[in-house]
mmCIF file of C-alpha atoms in Angstrom:
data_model
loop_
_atom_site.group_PDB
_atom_site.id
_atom_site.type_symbol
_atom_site.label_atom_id
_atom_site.label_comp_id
_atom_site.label_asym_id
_atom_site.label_seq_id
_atom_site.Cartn_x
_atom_site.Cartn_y
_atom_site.Cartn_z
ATOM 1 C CA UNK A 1358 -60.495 1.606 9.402
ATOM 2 C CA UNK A 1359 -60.049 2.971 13.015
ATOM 3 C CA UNK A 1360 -57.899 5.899 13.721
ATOM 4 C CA UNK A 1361 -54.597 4.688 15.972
ATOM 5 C CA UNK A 1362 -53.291 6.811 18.547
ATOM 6 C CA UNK A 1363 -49.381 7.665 17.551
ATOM 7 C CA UNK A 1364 -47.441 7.291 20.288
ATOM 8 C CA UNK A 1365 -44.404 9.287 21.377
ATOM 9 C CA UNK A 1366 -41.974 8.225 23.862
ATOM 10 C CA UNK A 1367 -39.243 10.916 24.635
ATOM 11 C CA UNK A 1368 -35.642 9.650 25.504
ATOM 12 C CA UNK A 1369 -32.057 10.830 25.721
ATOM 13 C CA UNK A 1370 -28.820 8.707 25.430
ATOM 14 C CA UNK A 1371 -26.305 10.362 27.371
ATOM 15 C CA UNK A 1372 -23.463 8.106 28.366
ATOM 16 C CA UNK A 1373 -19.771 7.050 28.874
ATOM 17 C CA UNK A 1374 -18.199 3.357 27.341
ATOM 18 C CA UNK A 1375 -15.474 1.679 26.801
ATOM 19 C CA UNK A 1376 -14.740 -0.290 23.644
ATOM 20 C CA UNK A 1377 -12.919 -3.575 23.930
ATOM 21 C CA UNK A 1378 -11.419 -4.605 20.644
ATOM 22 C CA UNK A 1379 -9.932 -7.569 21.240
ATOM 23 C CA UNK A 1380 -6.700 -9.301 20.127
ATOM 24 C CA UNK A 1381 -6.936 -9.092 16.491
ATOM 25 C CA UNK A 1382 -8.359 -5.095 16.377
ATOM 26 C CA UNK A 1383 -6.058 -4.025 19.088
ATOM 27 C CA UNK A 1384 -2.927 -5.176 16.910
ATOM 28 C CA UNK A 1385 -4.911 -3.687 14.158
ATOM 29 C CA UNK A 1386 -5.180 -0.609 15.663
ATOM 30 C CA UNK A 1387 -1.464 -0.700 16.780
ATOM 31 C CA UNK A 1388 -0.119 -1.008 13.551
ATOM 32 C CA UNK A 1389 -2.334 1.938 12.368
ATOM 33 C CA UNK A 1390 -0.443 4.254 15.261
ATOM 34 C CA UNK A 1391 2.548 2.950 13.666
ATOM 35 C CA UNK A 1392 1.844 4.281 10.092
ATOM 36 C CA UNK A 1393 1.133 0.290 8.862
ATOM 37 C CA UNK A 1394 -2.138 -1.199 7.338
ATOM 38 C CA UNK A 1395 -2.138 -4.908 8.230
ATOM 39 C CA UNK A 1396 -4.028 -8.144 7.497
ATOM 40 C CA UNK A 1397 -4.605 -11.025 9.127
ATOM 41 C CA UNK A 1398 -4.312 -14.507 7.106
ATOM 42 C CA UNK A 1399 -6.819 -16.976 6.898
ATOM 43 C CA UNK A 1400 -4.693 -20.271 7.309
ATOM 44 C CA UNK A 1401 -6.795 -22.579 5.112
ATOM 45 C CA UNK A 1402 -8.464 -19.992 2.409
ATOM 46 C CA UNK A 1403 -5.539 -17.985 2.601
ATOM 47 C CA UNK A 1404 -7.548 -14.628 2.472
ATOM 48 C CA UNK A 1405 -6.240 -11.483 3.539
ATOM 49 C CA UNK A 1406 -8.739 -9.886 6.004
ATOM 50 C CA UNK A 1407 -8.659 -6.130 6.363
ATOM 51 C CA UNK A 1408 -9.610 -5.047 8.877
ATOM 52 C CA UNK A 1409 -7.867 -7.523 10.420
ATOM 53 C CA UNK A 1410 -10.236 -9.903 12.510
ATOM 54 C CA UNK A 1411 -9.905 -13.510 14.274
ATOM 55 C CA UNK A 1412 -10.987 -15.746 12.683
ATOM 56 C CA UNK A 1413 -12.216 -15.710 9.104
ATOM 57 C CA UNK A 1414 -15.843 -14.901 7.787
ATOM 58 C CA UNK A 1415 -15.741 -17.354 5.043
ATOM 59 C CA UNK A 1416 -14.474 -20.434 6.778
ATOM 60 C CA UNK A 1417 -14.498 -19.719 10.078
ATOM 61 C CA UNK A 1418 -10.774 -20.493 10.863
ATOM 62 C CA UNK A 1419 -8.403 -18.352 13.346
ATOM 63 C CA UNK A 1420 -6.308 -16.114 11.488
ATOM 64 C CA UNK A 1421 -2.812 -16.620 12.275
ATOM 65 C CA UNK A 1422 -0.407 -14.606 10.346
ATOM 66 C CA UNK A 1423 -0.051 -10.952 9.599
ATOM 67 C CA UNK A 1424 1.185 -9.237 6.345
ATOM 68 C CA UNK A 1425 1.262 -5.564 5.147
ATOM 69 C CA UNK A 1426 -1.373 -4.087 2.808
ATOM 70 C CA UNK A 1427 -1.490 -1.010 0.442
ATOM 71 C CA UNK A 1428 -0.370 1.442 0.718
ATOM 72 C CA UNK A 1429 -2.734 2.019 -2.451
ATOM 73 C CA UNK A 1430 -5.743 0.290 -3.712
ATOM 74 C CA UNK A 1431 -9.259 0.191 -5.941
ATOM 75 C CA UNK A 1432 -11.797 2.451 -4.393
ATOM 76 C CA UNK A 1433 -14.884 -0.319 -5.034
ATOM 77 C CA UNK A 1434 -18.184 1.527 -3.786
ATOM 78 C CA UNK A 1435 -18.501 4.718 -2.423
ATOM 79 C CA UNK A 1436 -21.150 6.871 -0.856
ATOM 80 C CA UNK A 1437 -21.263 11.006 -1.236
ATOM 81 C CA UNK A 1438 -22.711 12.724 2.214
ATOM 82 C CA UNK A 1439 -24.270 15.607 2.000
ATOM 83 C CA UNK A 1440 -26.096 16.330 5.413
ATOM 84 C CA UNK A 1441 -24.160 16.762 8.696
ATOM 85 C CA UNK A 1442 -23.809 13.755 11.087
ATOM 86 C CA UNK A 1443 -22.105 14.071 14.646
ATOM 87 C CA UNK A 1444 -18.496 12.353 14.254
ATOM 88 C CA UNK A 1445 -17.715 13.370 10.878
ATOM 89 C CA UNK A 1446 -16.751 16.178 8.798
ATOM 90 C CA UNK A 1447 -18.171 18.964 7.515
ATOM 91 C CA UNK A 1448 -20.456 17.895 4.445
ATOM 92 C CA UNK A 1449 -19.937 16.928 1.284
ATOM 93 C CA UNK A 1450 -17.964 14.223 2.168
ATOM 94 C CA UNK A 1451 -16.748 11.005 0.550
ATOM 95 C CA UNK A 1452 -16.969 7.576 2.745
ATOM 96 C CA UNK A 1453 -15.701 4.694 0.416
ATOM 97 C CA UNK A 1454 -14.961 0.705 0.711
ATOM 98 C CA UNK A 1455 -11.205 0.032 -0.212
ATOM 99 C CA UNK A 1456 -9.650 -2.843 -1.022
ATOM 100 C CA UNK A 1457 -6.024 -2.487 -0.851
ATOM 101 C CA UNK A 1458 -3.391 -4.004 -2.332
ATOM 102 C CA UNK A 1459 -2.843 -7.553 -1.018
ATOM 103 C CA UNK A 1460 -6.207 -7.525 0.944
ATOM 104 C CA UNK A 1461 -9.235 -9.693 0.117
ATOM 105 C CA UNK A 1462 -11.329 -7.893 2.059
ATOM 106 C CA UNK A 1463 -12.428 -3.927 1.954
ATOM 107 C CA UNK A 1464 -11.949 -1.140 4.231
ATOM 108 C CA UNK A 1465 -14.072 1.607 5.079
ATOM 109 C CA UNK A 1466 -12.918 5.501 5.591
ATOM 110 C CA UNK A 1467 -13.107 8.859 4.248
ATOM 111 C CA UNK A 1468 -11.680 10.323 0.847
ATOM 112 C CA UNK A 1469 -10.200 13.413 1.240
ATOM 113 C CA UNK A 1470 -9.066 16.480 -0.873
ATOM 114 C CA UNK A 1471 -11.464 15.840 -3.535
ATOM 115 C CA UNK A 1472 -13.291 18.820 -5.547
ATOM 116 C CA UNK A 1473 -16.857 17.978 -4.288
ATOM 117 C CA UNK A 1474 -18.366 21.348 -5.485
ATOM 118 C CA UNK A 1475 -20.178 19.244 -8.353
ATOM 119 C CA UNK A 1476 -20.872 16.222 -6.737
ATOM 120 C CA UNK A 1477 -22.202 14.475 -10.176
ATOM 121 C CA UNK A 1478 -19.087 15.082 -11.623
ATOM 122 C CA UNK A 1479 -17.508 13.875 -8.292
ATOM 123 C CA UNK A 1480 -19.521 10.638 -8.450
ATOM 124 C CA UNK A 1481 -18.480 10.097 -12.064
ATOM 125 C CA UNK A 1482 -15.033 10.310 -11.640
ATOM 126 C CA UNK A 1483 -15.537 7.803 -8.178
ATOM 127 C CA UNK A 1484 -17.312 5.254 -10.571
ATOM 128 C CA UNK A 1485 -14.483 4.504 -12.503
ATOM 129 C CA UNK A 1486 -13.272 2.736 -9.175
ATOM 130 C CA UNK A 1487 -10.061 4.699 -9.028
ATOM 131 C CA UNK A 1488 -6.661 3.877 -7.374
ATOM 132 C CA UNK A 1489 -6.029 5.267 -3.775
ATOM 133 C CA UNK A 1490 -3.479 5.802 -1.446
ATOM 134 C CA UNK A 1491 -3.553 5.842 2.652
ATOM 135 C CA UNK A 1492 -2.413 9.275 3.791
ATOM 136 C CA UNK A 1493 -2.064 9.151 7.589
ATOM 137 C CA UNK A 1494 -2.352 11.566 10.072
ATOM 138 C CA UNK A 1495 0.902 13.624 11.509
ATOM 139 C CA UNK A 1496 -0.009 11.945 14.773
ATOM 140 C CA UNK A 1497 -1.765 8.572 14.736
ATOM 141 C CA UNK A 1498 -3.293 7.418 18.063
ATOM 142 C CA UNK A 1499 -4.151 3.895 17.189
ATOM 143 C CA UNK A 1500 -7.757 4.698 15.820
ATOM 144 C CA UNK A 1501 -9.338 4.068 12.807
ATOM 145 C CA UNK A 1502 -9.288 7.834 11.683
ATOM 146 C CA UNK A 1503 -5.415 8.191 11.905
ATOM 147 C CA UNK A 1504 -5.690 7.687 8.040
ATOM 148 C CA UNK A 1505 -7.890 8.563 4.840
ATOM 149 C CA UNK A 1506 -7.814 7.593 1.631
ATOM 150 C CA UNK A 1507 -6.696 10.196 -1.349
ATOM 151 C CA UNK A 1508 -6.712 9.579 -5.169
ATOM 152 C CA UNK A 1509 -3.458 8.818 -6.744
#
Protein backbone atom coordinates (compact mmCIF):
# COMPACT_ATOMS: atom_id res chain seq x y z
CA UNK A 1 0.00 0.00 0.00
CA UNK A 2 1.22 3.56 -0.97
CA UNK A 3 1.58 6.24 1.55
CA UNK A 4 -1.23 9.23 0.82
CA UNK A 5 -0.37 12.68 1.34
CA UNK A 6 -2.97 14.15 4.18
CA UNK A 7 -4.14 17.15 3.15
CA UNK A 8 -4.95 20.24 5.19
CA UNK A 9 -6.97 23.04 4.05
CA UNK A 10 -7.18 25.98 6.62
CA UNK A 11 -10.52 28.02 6.78
CA UNK A 12 -12.43 30.41 9.00
CA UNK A 13 -16.26 31.04 9.08
CA UNK A 14 -16.74 34.42 10.17
CA UNK A 15 -20.10 35.83 9.25
CA UNK A 16 -23.45 37.70 9.80
CA UNK A 17 -27.25 35.97 8.81
CA UNK A 18 -30.46 36.31 9.13
CA UNK A 19 -32.87 33.48 9.93
CA UNK A 20 -36.25 33.45 8.27
CA UNK A 21 -38.66 31.24 10.11
CA UNK A 22 -41.53 31.40 8.35
CA UNK A 23 -45.27 31.53 9.19
CA UNK A 24 -45.67 28.62 11.35
CA UNK A 25 -42.10 29.24 13.57
CA UNK A 26 -42.64 32.91 13.71
CA UNK A 27 -46.14 32.35 15.52
CA UNK A 28 -44.24 29.72 17.31
CA UNK A 29 -41.81 31.87 18.45
CA UNK A 30 -44.45 34.58 19.32
CA UNK A 31 -46.28 32.59 21.56
CA UNK A 32 -42.99 31.60 23.34
CA UNK A 33 -42.39 35.65 24.06
CA UNK A 34 -45.78 35.43 25.37
CA UNK A 35 -45.10 32.73 28.07
CA UNK A 36 -47.32 29.99 25.73
CA UNK A 37 -46.09 26.61 24.19
CA UNK A 38 -48.25 26.00 21.11
CA UNK A 39 -49.00 23.32 18.50
CA UNK A 40 -50.07 23.29 15.31
CA UNK A 41 -52.87 20.60 14.21
CA UNK A 42 -52.58 18.30 11.55
CA UNK A 43 -56.17 18.52 9.94
CA UNK A 44 -56.47 14.91 8.73
CA UNK A 45 -54.11 12.86 11.38
CA UNK A 46 -55.01 15.19 13.91
CA UNK A 47 -51.41 15.28 15.44
CA UNK A 48 -50.21 17.90 17.55
CA UNK A 49 -46.84 19.16 16.15
CA UNK A 50 -44.47 20.82 18.57
CA UNK A 51 -42.59 22.71 17.45
CA UNK A 52 -45.16 23.92 15.58
CA UNK A 53 -44.47 23.54 11.70
CA UNK A 54 -46.64 23.81 8.33
CA UNK A 55 -47.54 21.21 7.25
CA UNK A 56 -47.29 17.79 8.83
CA UNK A 57 -44.31 15.22 8.61
CA UNK A 58 -46.46 12.23 8.56
CA UNK A 59 -49.01 13.14 5.96
CA UNK A 60 -47.91 15.99 4.52
CA UNK A 61 -51.04 18.19 5.12
CA UNK A 62 -51.00 22.10 6.16
CA UNK A 63 -51.53 22.48 9.69
CA UNK A 64 -54.32 24.68 10.37
CA UNK A 65 -55.24 25.08 13.92
CA UNK A 66 -53.36 25.97 17.03
CA UNK A 67 -53.84 24.63 20.64
CA UNK A 68 -51.82 25.03 23.91
CA UNK A 69 -49.36 22.40 25.17
CA UNK A 70 -47.79 21.57 28.62
CA UNK A 71 -47.04 23.22 30.64
CA UNK A 72 -45.51 19.74 31.87
CA UNK A 73 -44.58 16.62 30.13
CA UNK A 74 -42.43 13.07 29.86
CA UNK A 75 -38.80 13.82 29.43
CA UNK A 76 -38.34 10.78 26.57
CA UNK A 77 -34.45 10.77 25.71
CA UNK A 78 -31.94 12.82 26.99
CA UNK A 79 -28.29 13.50 26.43
CA UNK A 80 -25.68 14.62 29.46
CA UNK A 81 -22.84 17.22 28.01
CA UNK A 82 -19.89 17.30 29.46
CA UNK A 83 -17.40 19.33 27.19
CA UNK A 84 -17.95 23.05 26.40
CA UNK A 85 -19.64 24.04 23.08
CA UNK A 86 -20.03 27.81 21.95
CA UNK A 87 -23.91 28.70 22.53
CA UNK A 88 -24.51 26.79 25.54
CA UNK A 89 -23.87 26.63 29.10
CA UNK A 90 -21.30 25.90 31.17
CA UNK A 91 -20.85 21.95 31.25
CA UNK A 92 -22.46 19.38 32.64
CA UNK A 93 -25.48 20.10 31.10
CA UNK A 94 -28.73 18.29 30.34
CA UNK A 95 -30.29 18.69 26.60
CA UNK A 96 -33.51 16.46 26.51
CA UNK A 97 -36.52 15.64 23.90
CA UNK A 98 -39.95 16.55 25.58
CA UNK A 99 -43.09 15.67 24.73
CA UNK A 100 -45.56 17.75 26.42
CA UNK A 101 -48.78 17.36 27.36
CA UNK A 102 -51.17 17.41 24.38
CA UNK A 103 -48.25 17.28 21.81
CA UNK A 104 -47.49 14.34 19.51
CA UNK A 105 -44.41 15.46 18.72
CA UNK A 106 -41.10 16.24 21.05
CA UNK A 107 -39.27 19.27 21.86
CA UNK A 108 -35.78 19.85 22.35
CA UNK A 109 -34.10 22.22 25.24
CA UNK A 110 -32.10 22.26 28.26
CA UNK A 111 -32.92 20.82 31.86
CA UNK A 112 -32.01 22.97 34.40
CA UNK A 113 -31.34 22.96 38.24
CA UNK A 114 -30.46 19.43 38.32
CA UNK A 115 -27.60 17.99 40.78
CA UNK A 116 -25.20 16.90 37.94
CA UNK A 117 -22.17 16.40 40.32
CA UNK A 118 -22.69 12.48 39.76
CA UNK A 119 -23.76 12.33 36.44
CA UNK A 120 -24.52 8.33 36.67
CA UNK A 121 -26.76 8.97 39.26
CA UNK A 122 -28.07 11.95 37.16
CA UNK A 123 -28.62 9.67 34.16
CA UNK A 124 -30.44 7.15 36.34
CA UNK A 125 -32.82 9.28 37.71
CA UNK A 126 -33.35 10.87 33.74
CA UNK A 127 -34.08 7.18 32.62
CA UNK A 128 -37.06 6.81 34.43
CA UNK A 129 -38.43 9.41 31.79
CA UNK A 130 -39.59 11.84 34.43
CA UNK A 131 -42.34 14.55 34.35
CA UNK A 132 -41.25 18.20 33.48
CA UNK A 133 -42.38 21.51 33.58
CA UNK A 134 -41.50 24.72 31.19
CA UNK A 135 -39.98 27.41 33.38
CA UNK A 136 -39.58 30.54 31.23
CA UNK A 137 -37.36 33.21 31.33
CA UNK A 138 -38.24 36.71 33.30
CA UNK A 139 -37.98 38.23 29.85
CA UNK A 140 -38.78 36.12 26.79
CA UNK A 141 -37.72 37.56 23.40
CA UNK A 142 -39.46 35.19 21.11
CA UNK A 143 -36.50 32.59 20.92
CA UNK A 144 -36.29 29.20 21.57
CA UNK A 145 -34.18 29.68 24.85
CA UNK A 146 -36.83 31.92 26.62
CA UNK A 147 -37.69 28.55 28.40
CA UNK A 148 -36.10 25.24 29.94
CA UNK A 149 -37.39 22.40 31.17
CA UNK A 150 -37.17 21.54 35.19
CA UNK A 151 -38.29 18.30 36.98
CA UNK A 152 -41.52 18.41 38.76
Amino acid sequence: MTETELVSIPGHWDFDYTYFAGEAASRFFAELRDKRVMGATCPQCRRVLVPARSFCDACFQRTTDWVPVGPEGTLETFTIITAAFPGLPEPPIVMAYVTLDGADTALVNLVMDMDLSDIGAAAAALQRQPRVRVRYVPQPQGRITDFAFVLA
